[in-house]
Amino acid sequence: MSPAQGAAQQIDDVYVKLFTRGKPGKVEIGAPDSDPVARIIETINASILRYVGATLRDAELAQLLQPDRVLVRTIPPAGIEALTIWIAPRHVVALNRGLALFVYRLARAFAAHVIDRTPADPPAPPESRTAGIIATLLDWMASPVRAPLVDDWPTGSREIRTAENFATAAERFVLAHEVGHILHKHLIADSAKVDLSQASLPELDRRPVDQEIEADVSGTFISIESMQHEGIDPRAAVTGIYFFFRALQLGELVGAIEVDEAHRPAQERLAICDHVIGERYGSHAPVFRQWAHSTDELLERLAREALAERDRRRTVATARIEEVLSTTTWSTGPRDIVRDTALLKEMQSLMSHSPSAVIEALAASLLDADTYKQLLEGARSAEALEQDDRWRRHQIAHFITRYAPEPVKQALGVHFPIIGGQE
Ligand SMILES: [Zn+2]
């Protein structure tokens, strides 16, 4: 194994331990050579470190912020946005892949309304359609999966470019915030000093609120000035900061992102960053904020509509899946393929519209292995089992889960072949 491979393995081991908490399980840790999100983040990281390297006076810090001493990873969806830990001899910044995907897909939906259109271009889609897409993204974030399991929908190349600009400017702020923690020598968890099978991510990311504010303040000007350093318009950087906080705010509203003593609500943090822009850039500040203000208004409107649409769909889907779970019969004998296929199709369509309602209902119906075994052992006959509500609900939920996307199975903690012994 080469030294670089050895270091990569060492880093991945730390995260796998953290996520599996000592139990066996599958965890995908994204590195720049295997994950496009990690690759993009690495590019931004390099750009930030170049800028910081060019402006730093402190030799000790300059050593710490050498490009090979700040590495990036993506981690499975968790309640945090990003986490920096010290895995000697380097800092490793891990980004929540679910949130990063949400930011990107939100930008993709939003971009259709932002690009300048000439008379030769097709018109922008109706806002209600975009709000519908955002509603789906949000509901995936609200579900136990905490990541938007939505395929990219077809869109123009300019929309894609614009979306990438929004998303990368937003991620730049996230990274600049993390680099801010390193620059200020804030409290950073040392992987060698914590019990990785016991620690939780929010615990490892815990530090005084002052340090979080300081990182937001530094993150604001690092992201603006590292972009300027590369000749990119500062208005784009400010737009990225606003966009990130709006996305984070939506994540908070649906419960995908946790707010605590140190991690204040996105709205509060944005107000602080905005204040920093005013203080630091003085008479330039109104120009710097120009693009951000115009897109922010549109995003707020779309978000409001999307949240209402999400609630409407969830109400309908919750009622329907409850109806299915309480009225569908299940036989211990041969399967009725036609009926089962129709049931599955309907549930898949329901899941694509309102995943949180479906996944929560499945979670509530699936029995653990022990309970299931007891149920089988306690049943007097096949008929008695078929009459047992818990068994019947479990069978239906199990059947739907079996054909659900892999991340849904993981979120439900279901492995196939599974409990119940049926393959
Ligand atoms: Zn922080």
Short mmCIF file of C-alpha atoms and ligand atoms in Angstrom, two decimals:
data_model
loop_
_atom_site.label_atom_id
_atom_site.label_comp_id
_atom_site.label_asym_id
_atom_site.label_seq_id
_atom_site.Cartn_x
_atom_site.Cartn_y
_atom_site.Cartn_z
CA MET A 1 0.00 0.00 0.00
CA SER A 2 1.39 3.45 -0.93
CA PRO A 3 1.55 6.16 1.78
CA ALA A 4 -1.35 8.01 0.09
CA GLN A 5 -3.48 4.85 0.02
CA GLY A 6 -2.55 4.16 3.62
CA ALA A 7 -3.69 7.64 4.67
CA ALA A 8 -6.95 7.26 2.72
CA GLN A 9 -7.63 3.91 4.37
CA GLN A 10 -6.89 5.36 7.81
CA ILE A 11 -9.37 8.21 7.19
CA ASP A 12 -12.11 5.95 5.87
CA ASP A 13 -11.68 3.60 8.84
CA VAL A 14 -12.35 6.48 11.21
CA TYR A 15 -15.63 7.36 9.50
CA VAL A 16 -16.75 3.78 9.11
CA LYS A 17 -16.24 3.27 12.86
CA LEU A 18 -18.19 6.44 13.56
CA PHE A 19 -21.13 5.45 11.41
CA THR A 20 -21.39 1.78 12.22
CA ARG A 21 -20.80 2.32 15.95
CA GLY A 22 -18.84 -0.86 16.08
CA LYS A 23 -21.56 -2.97 14.40
CA PRO A 24 -21.08 -4.41 10.93
CA GLY A 25 -22.77 -2.39 8.22
CA LYS A 26 -22.34 -0.74 4.87
CA VAL A 27 -21.15 2.88 4.91
CA GLU A 28 -20.15 4.84 1.87
CA ILE A 29 -17.38 7.32 2.52
CA GLY A 30 -16.90 9.44 -0.59
CA ALA A 31 -13.39 10.40 -1.63
CA PRO A 32 -12.48 12.67 -4.57
CA ASP A 33 -11.51 9.70 -6.74
CA SER A 34 -14.81 7.89 -6.23
CA ASP A 35 -17.47 10.53 -5.61
CA PRO A 36 -18.23 13.49 -7.94
CA VAL A 37 -19.47 15.58 -4.99
CA ALA A 38 -16.18 15.00 -3.16
CA ARG A 39 -14.28 15.87 -6.33
CA ILE A 40 -16.04 19.24 -6.64
CA ILE A 41 -15.44 19.94 -2.97
CA GLU A 42 -11.77 19.10 -3.35
CA THR A 43 -11.47 21.65 -6.16
CA ILE A 44 -13.06 24.35 -4.00
CA ASN A 45 -10.92 23.29 -1.06
CA ALA A 46 -7.76 23.70 -3.15
CA SER A 47 -8.89 27.15 -4.25
CA ILE A 48 -9.58 28.24 -0.66
CA LEU A 49 -6.23 26.91 0.55
CA ARG A 50 -4.42 28.73 -2.26
CA TYR A 51 -6.06 31.98 -1.20
CA VAL A 52 -5.41 31.40 2.50
CA GLY A 53 -1.82 30.37 1.75
CA ALA A 54 -1.24 33.60 -0.16
CA THR A 55 -2.52 35.80 2.68
CA LEU A 56 -1.34 33.96 5.82
CA ARG A 57 1.49 35.40 7.91
CA ASP A 58 1.60 32.68 10.59
CA ALA A 59 4.14 29.96 9.65
CA GLU A 60 2.68 27.31 11.92
CA LEU A 61 -0.80 27.80 10.47
CA ALA A 62 0.61 27.88 6.96
CA GLN A 63 2.00 24.38 7.59
CA LEU A 64 -1.39 23.15 8.82
CA LEU A 65 -3.13 24.57 5.79
CA GLN A 66 -0.86 22.99 3.17
CA PRO A 67 -3.04 21.35 0.49
CA ASP A 68 -2.06 17.83 1.55
CA ARG A 69 -3.00 18.51 5.14
CA VAL A 70 -6.66 19.40 4.64
CA LEU A 71 -8.50 16.55 2.95
CA VAL A 72 -12.15 16.20 2.08
CA ARG A 73 -14.62 13.35 2.30
CA THR A 74 -18.36 13.02 1.89
CA ILE A 75 -20.31 11.15 4.54
CA PRO A 76 -23.80 9.62 4.54
CA PRO A 77 -26.69 11.94 5.45
CA ALA A 78 -26.56 13.07 9.07
CA GLY A 79 -28.07 15.91 11.07
CA ILE A 80 -25.02 18.12 10.54
CA GLU A 81 -23.80 20.10 7.52
CA ALA A 82 -20.08 19.39 7.81
CA LEU A 83 -17.56 18.15 10.34
CA THR A 84 -13.83 18.67 10.65
CA ILE A 85 -11.82 16.18 12.65
CA TRP A 86 -8.12 15.80 13.22
CA ILE A 87 -6.81 12.49 11.94
CA ALA A 88 -3.09 13.02 12.56
CA PRO A 89 -1.24 14.53 10.79
CA ARG A 90 -4.08 16.26 8.96
CA HIS A 91 -7.52 17.81 9.19
CA VAL A 92 -10.26 16.00 7.34
CA VAL A 93 -13.38 17.92 6.40
CA ALA A 94 -16.41 15.71 5.85
CA LEU A 95 -19.50 17.01 4.13
CA ASN A 96 -23.01 15.65 4.51
CA ARG A 97 -23.61 14.12 1.08
CA GLY A 98 -27.42 14.26 1.46
CA LEU A 99 -27.34 17.99 2.12
CA ALA A 100 -24.86 18.59 -0.72
CA LEU A 101 -27.14 16.74 -3.13
CA PHE A 102 -30.12 18.69 -1.85
CA VAL A 103 -28.28 21.99 -2.45
CA TYR A 104 -27.38 20.90 -5.98
CA ARG A 105 -30.87 19.65 -6.95
CA LEU A 106 -32.50 22.70 -5.39
CA ALA A 107 -30.19 24.84 -7.54
CA ARG A 108 -31.11 22.79 -10.57
CA ALA A 109 -34.84 23.34 -10.03
CA PHE A 110 -34.30 26.99 -9.27
CA ALA A 111 -31.91 27.73 -12.18
CA ALA A 112 -34.70 27.52 -14.76
CA HIS A 113 -36.07 30.78 -13.34
CA VAL A 114 -32.76 32.55 -13.04
CA ILE A 115 -31.11 32.32 -16.46
CA ASP A 116 -31.60 35.21 -18.86
CA ARG A 117 -33.86 34.16 -21.69
CA THR A 118 -33.78 35.52 -25.22
CA PRO A 119 -36.93 35.45 -27.40
CA ALA A 120 -35.44 32.38 -29.09
CA ASP A 121 -35.39 30.41 -25.82
CA PRO A 122 -38.27 28.29 -24.56
CA PRO A 123 -40.19 30.02 -21.74
CA ALA A 124 -39.39 29.30 -18.10
CA PRO A 125 -41.47 26.49 -16.59
CA PRO A 126 -44.42 27.61 -14.44
CA GLU A 127 -43.37 28.34 -10.86
CA SER A 128 -45.92 25.81 -9.61
CA ARG A 129 -44.06 23.01 -11.42
CA THR A 130 -40.74 24.03 -9.88
CA ALA A 131 -42.37 24.27 -6.45
CA GLY A 132 -43.63 20.70 -7.03
CA ILE A 133 -40.08 19.49 -7.67
CA ILE A 134 -38.81 21.30 -4.60
CA ALA A 135 -41.65 19.74 -2.57
CA THR A 136 -40.39 16.28 -3.56
CA LEU A 137 -36.78 17.18 -2.70
CA LEU A 138 -37.88 18.52 0.67
CA ASP A 139 -39.95 15.50 1.48
CA TRP A 140 -37.01 13.20 0.80
CA MET A 141 -34.96 15.34 3.18
CA ALA A 142 -37.74 15.01 5.77
CA SER A 143 -37.79 11.22 5.42
CA PRO A 144 -35.40 8.97 7.37
CA VAL A 145 -33.26 8.83 4.19
CA ARG A 146 -32.37 12.54 4.54
CA ALA A 147 -31.19 12.82 0.95
CA PRO A 148 -33.10 13.56 -2.25
CA LEU A 149 -33.40 10.23 -4.09
CA VAL A 150 -34.51 11.92 -7.25
CA ASP A 151 -32.95 11.36 -10.64
CA ASP A 152 -31.78 14.47 -12.45
CA TRP A 153 -34.59 15.63 -14.71
CA PRO A 154 -33.84 16.87 -18.24
CA THR A 155 -32.92 20.52 -18.47
CA GLY A 156 -30.88 22.86 -20.68
CA SER A 157 -27.12 23.22 -20.55
CA ARG A 158 -27.32 26.81 -19.34
CA GLU A 159 -29.59 25.79 -16.47
CA ILE A 160 -27.10 23.08 -15.53
CA ARG A 161 -24.19 25.51 -15.61
CA THR A 162 -26.12 28.02 -13.52
CA ALA A 163 -27.12 25.33 -11.02
CA GLU A 164 -23.50 24.24 -10.70
CA ASN A 165 -22.44 27.82 -10.07
CA PHE A 166 -25.02 28.22 -7.30
CA ALA A 167 -24.19 24.89 -5.71
CA THR A 168 -20.41 25.31 -5.83
CA ALA A 169 -20.61 28.86 -4.43
CA ALA A 170 -22.79 27.48 -1.60
CA GLU A 171 -20.38 24.61 -0.85
CA ARG A 172 -17.52 27.09 -0.92
CA PHE A 173 -19.05 28.81 2.06
CA VAL A 174 -19.40 25.50 3.92
CA LEU A 175 -15.72 24.73 3.35
CA ALA A 176 -14.62 28.28 4.11
CA HIS A 177 -16.47 27.99 7.44
CA GLU A 178 -14.58 24.77 8.25
CA VAL A 179 -11.24 26.31 7.24
CA GLY A 180 -12.23 29.21 9.51
CA HIS A 181 -12.31 26.78 12.46
CA ILE A 182 -8.77 25.61 11.63
CA LEU A 183 -7.50 29.17 11.13
CA HIS A 184 -8.77 30.27 14.53
CA LYS A 185 -7.44 27.13 16.21
CA HIS A 186 -10.93 26.26 17.42
CA LEU A 187 -11.90 23.11 19.27
CA ILE A 188 -11.55 20.26 16.78
CA ALA A 189 -12.13 16.64 17.73
CA ASP A 190 -9.03 14.43 17.63
CA SER A 191 -9.91 10.99 16.26
CA ALA A 192 -7.22 9.39 18.43
CA LYS A 193 -8.75 10.77 21.62
CA VAL A 194 -12.40 9.84 21.18
CA ASP A 195 -14.12 6.50 21.35
CA LEU A 196 -15.35 6.31 17.77
CA SER A 197 -17.80 3.52 18.45
CA GLN A 198 -19.55 5.70 21.07
CA ALA A 199 -19.28 9.25 19.71
CA SER A 200 -22.00 10.84 17.64
CA LEU A 201 -21.37 13.35 14.84
CA PRO A 202 -23.16 16.26 16.56
CA GLU A 203 -21.03 15.55 19.66
CA LEU A 204 -17.82 15.71 17.65
CA ASP A 205 -18.98 18.97 16.10
CA ARG A 206 -19.74 20.60 19.45
CA ARG A 207 -17.94 23.79 20.42
CA PRO A 208 -18.85 27.16 21.97
CA VAL A 209 -21.28 29.22 19.93
CA ASP A 210 -18.70 32.04 19.76
CA GLN A 211 -16.47 29.78 17.71
CA GLU A 212 -19.32 28.99 15.31
CA ILE A 213 -20.00 32.69 14.85
CA GLU A 214 -16.31 33.34 14.30
CA ALA A 215 -16.19 30.60 11.64
CA ASP A 216 -19.24 32.10 9.90
CA VAL A 217 -17.60 35.53 9.91
CA SER A 218 -14.33 34.18 8.49
CA GLY A 219 -16.21 31.87 6.14
CA THR A 220 -18.00 34.86 4.67
CA PHE A 221 -14.92 36.77 3.65
CA ILE A 222 -12.85 33.69 2.80
CA SER A 223 -15.50 32.56 0.33
CA ILE A 224 -15.89 36.03 -1.19
CA GLU A 225 -12.18 36.82 -1.35
CA SER A 226 -11.01 33.37 -2.48
CA MET A 227 -13.35 33.77 -5.44
CA GLN A 228 -12.10 37.28 -6.13
CA HIS A 229 -8.58 35.84 -5.94
CA GLU A 230 -9.55 33.75 -8.97
CA GLY A 231 -11.18 36.62 -10.80
CA ILE A 232 -14.76 35.57 -10.01
CA ASP A 233 -17.37 38.27 -9.36
CA PRO A 234 -17.93 38.71 -5.59
CA ARG A 235 -21.66 38.92 -6.28
CA ALA A 236 -21.55 35.20 -7.15
CA ALA A 237 -19.94 34.40 -3.79
CA VAL A 238 -22.55 36.37 -1.85
CA THR A 239 -25.30 34.64 -3.82
CA GLY A 240 -23.77 31.30 -2.79
CA ILE A 241 -23.83 32.25 0.89
CA TYR A 242 -27.48 33.28 0.73
CA PHE A 243 -28.37 30.20 -1.27
CA PHE A 244 -26.64 27.90 1.20
CA PHE A 245 -28.46 29.36 4.18
CA ARG A 246 -31.84 29.16 2.44
CA ALA A 247 -31.20 25.51 1.62
CA LEU A 248 -30.09 24.87 5.20
CA GLN A 249 -33.17 26.67 6.51
CA LEU A 250 -35.39 24.39 4.44
CA GLY A 251 -33.48 21.40 5.81
CA GLU A 252 -34.14 22.68 9.33
CA LEU A 253 -37.83 23.29 8.64
CA VAL A 254 -38.39 19.67 7.65
CA GLY A 255 -36.19 18.29 10.46
CA ALA A 256 -33.30 17.06 8.30
CA ILE A 257 -30.77 19.41 9.92
CA GLU A 258 -30.46 19.85 13.64
CA VAL A 259 -30.21 23.20 15.36
CA ASP A 260 -28.54 23.39 18.77
CA GLU A 261 -26.90 25.79 21.21
CA ALA A 262 -23.86 26.28 18.97
CA HIS A 263 -25.47 25.74 15.56
CA ARG A 264 -27.97 28.55 15.46
CA PRO A 265 -30.85 28.62 12.95
CA ALA A 266 -29.84 29.42 9.36
CA GLN A 267 -31.84 32.64 9.40
CA GLU A 268 -29.81 33.98 12.35
CA ARG A 269 -26.52 32.94 10.78
CA LEU A 270 -27.36 34.57 7.48
CA ALA A 271 -28.15 37.81 9.29
CA ILE A 272 -24.69 37.74 10.87
CA CYS A 273 -22.94 36.99 7.56
CA ASP A 274 -24.89 39.75 5.90
CA HIS A 275 -23.82 42.14 8.64
CA VAL A 276 -20.18 41.12 8.07
CA ILE A 277 -20.53 41.96 4.37
CA GLY A 278 -21.78 45.43 5.29
CA GLU A 279 -18.95 46.00 7.78
CA ARG A 280 -16.12 44.70 5.68
CA TYR A 281 -17.02 45.95 2.24
CA GLY A 282 -18.68 49.25 3.18
CA SER A 283 -19.80 51.16 0.13
CA HIS A 284 -19.29 48.08 -2.09
CA ALA A 285 -21.65 45.97 -0.01
CA PRO A 286 -24.89 46.96 -1.78
CA VAL A 287 -23.38 45.90 -5.12
CA PHE A 288 -22.02 42.67 -3.64
CA ARG A 289 -25.53 41.79 -2.43
CA GLN A 290 -27.30 42.64 -5.69
CA TRP A 291 -27.67 39.16 -7.22
CA ALA A 292 -28.29 37.52 -3.86
CA HIS A 293 -31.21 39.81 -3.09
CA SER A 294 -32.96 39.25 -6.38
CA THR A 295 -32.62 35.45 -6.27
CA ASP A 296 -33.43 35.25 -2.58
CA GLU A 297 -36.87 36.73 -3.07
CA LEU A 298 -37.71 34.19 -5.76
CA LEU A 299 -36.33 31.33 -3.71
CA GLU A 300 -38.39 32.32 -0.69
CA ARG A 301 -41.56 32.38 -2.78
CA LEU A 302 -40.85 28.97 -4.35
CA ALA A 303 -39.93 27.51 -0.97
CA ARG A 304 -43.16 28.70 0.62
CA GLU A 305 -45.22 27.13 -2.14
CA ALA A 306 -43.13 23.94 -1.99
CA LEU A 307 -43.63 23.54 1.77
CA ALA A 308 -47.39 23.90 1.41
CA GLU A 309 -47.44 21.41 -1.47
CA ARG A 310 -45.36 18.97 0.53
CA ASP A 311 -47.85 19.11 3.42
CA ARG A 312 -50.79 18.56 1.08
CA ARG A 313 -49.20 15.49 -0.51
CA ARG A 314 -48.15 14.08 2.83
CA THR A 315 -51.69 14.24 4.18
CA VAL A 316 -53.04 12.36 1.16
CA ALA A 317 -50.22 9.80 1.13
CA THR A 318 -50.44 9.11 4.88
CA ALA A 319 -54.15 8.35 4.58
CA ARG A 320 -53.68 6.12 1.55
CA ILE A 321 -50.85 3.99 2.87
CA GLU A 322 -52.70 3.54 6.15
CA GLU A 323 -55.69 2.33 4.16
CA VAL A 324 -53.50 -0.11 2.23
CA LEU A 325 -51.83 -1.43 5.37
CA SER A 326 -55.08 -1.91 7.22
CA THR A 327 -57.19 -3.44 4.46
CA THR A 328 -54.86 -5.48 2.22
CA THR A 329 -55.05 -9.20 2.92
CA TRP A 330 -51.95 -11.39 2.92
CA SER A 331 -51.85 -15.10 2.41
CA THR A 332 -49.29 -17.62 3.69
CA GLY A 333 -49.94 -19.56 0.48
CA PRO A 334 -49.14 -18.83 -3.16
CA ARG A 335 -48.88 -15.20 -4.29
CA ASP A 336 -51.28 -13.38 -6.58
CA ILE A 337 -48.66 -11.80 -8.86
CA VAL A 338 -51.06 -9.48 -10.66
CA ARG A 339 -52.44 -8.05 -7.44
CA ASP A 340 -49.01 -7.73 -5.84
CA THR A 341 -47.57 -5.96 -8.88
CA ALA A 342 -50.42 -3.44 -8.92
CA LEU A 343 -49.95 -2.81 -5.20
CA LEU A 344 -46.22 -2.32 -5.63
CA LYS A 345 -46.65 0.08 -8.55
CA GLU A 346 -49.07 2.21 -6.60
CA MET A 347 -46.81 2.33 -3.55
CA GLN A 348 -43.78 3.23 -5.66
CA SER A 349 -45.68 6.08 -7.23
CA LEU A 350 -46.81 7.21 -3.77
CA MET A 351 -43.20 7.06 -2.57
CA SER A 352 -42.01 9.20 -5.47
CA HIS A 353 -44.51 11.92 -4.47
CA SER A 354 -44.42 11.72 -0.71
CA PRO A 355 -41.55 9.50 0.43
CA SER A 356 -41.66 10.53 4.08
CA ALA A 357 -45.24 9.35 4.61
CA VAL A 358 -44.58 5.98 2.97
CA ILE A 359 -41.22 5.32 4.64
CA GLU A 360 -42.55 6.26 8.08
CA ALA A 361 -45.51 3.91 7.64
CA LEU A 362 -43.17 1.11 6.57
CA ALA A 363 -40.92 1.74 9.56
CA ALA A 364 -43.92 1.56 11.89
CA SER A 365 -45.10 -1.73 10.38
CA LEU A 366 -41.88 -3.70 10.04
CA LEU A 367 -41.22 -6.03 12.96
CA ASP A 368 -37.80 -6.81 14.30
CA ALA A 369 -36.46 -10.34 13.93
CA ASP A 370 -37.24 -11.40 17.50
CA THR A 371 -40.82 -10.17 17.47
CA TYR A 372 -41.38 -11.82 14.12
CA LYS A 373 -40.02 -15.13 15.37
CA GLN A 374 -42.24 -14.99 18.44
CA LEU A 375 -45.24 -14.29 16.25
CA LEU A 376 -44.54 -17.33 14.07
CA GLU A 377 -43.94 -19.58 17.05
CA GLY A 378 -47.03 -18.36 18.85
CA ALA A 379 -49.42 -18.75 15.92
CA ARG A 380 -51.81 -21.71 16.14
CA SER A 381 -52.27 -22.02 12.37
CA ALA A 382 -51.61 -20.35 9.04
CA GLU A 383 -55.10 -18.86 9.20
CA ALA A 384 -54.42 -17.41 12.63
CA LEU A 385 -51.28 -15.79 11.26
CA GLU A 386 -53.18 -14.31 8.32
CA GLN A 387 -55.67 -12.84 10.79
CA ASP A 388 -52.89 -11.28 12.87
CA ASP A 389 -52.70 -7.61 12.10
CA ARG A 390 -49.04 -7.25 13.03
CA TRP A 391 -48.00 -10.16 10.80
CA ARG A 392 -50.11 -8.91 7.89
CA ARG A 393 -48.77 -5.34 8.12
CA HIS A 394 -45.23 -6.62 8.39
CA GLN A 395 -45.65 -8.79 5.28
CA ILE A 396 -46.99 -5.89 3.21
CA ALA A 397 -44.32 -3.45 4.46
CA HIS A 398 -41.63 -6.05 3.91
CA PHE A 399 -42.79 -6.65 0.36
CA ILE A 400 -42.78 -2.90 -0.47
CA THR A 401 -39.40 -2.41 1.20
CA ARG A 402 -37.83 -5.24 -0.74
CA TYR A 403 -38.32 -3.31 -3.98
CA ALA A 404 -37.44 0.11 -2.55
CA PRO A 405 -34.18 1.89 -3.43
CA GLU A 406 -31.13 0.76 -1.44
CA PRO A 407 -30.87 3.94 0.73
CA VAL A 408 -34.50 3.40 1.82
CA LYS A 409 -33.67 -0.17 2.88
CA GLN A 410 -30.67 1.14 4.76
CA ALA A 411 -32.69 3.85 6.49
CA LEU A 412 -35.23 1.19 7.51
CA GLY A 413 -32.45 -1.07 8.72
CA VAL A 414 -33.69 -3.89 6.51
CA HIS A 415 -31.31 -6.36 4.87
CA PHE A 416 -32.29 -8.96 2.31
CA PRO A 417 -32.65 -11.87 2.68
CA ILE A 418 -34.42 -10.83 5.79
CA ILE A 419 -36.34 -11.71 8.89
CA GLY A 420 -39.20 -14.04 8.29
CA GLY A 421 -37.02 -16.42 6.38
CA GLN A 422 -38.73 -15.78 3.09
CA GLU A 423 -35.92 -14.98 0.72
ZN ZN B 1 -18.74 25.11 12.53
#
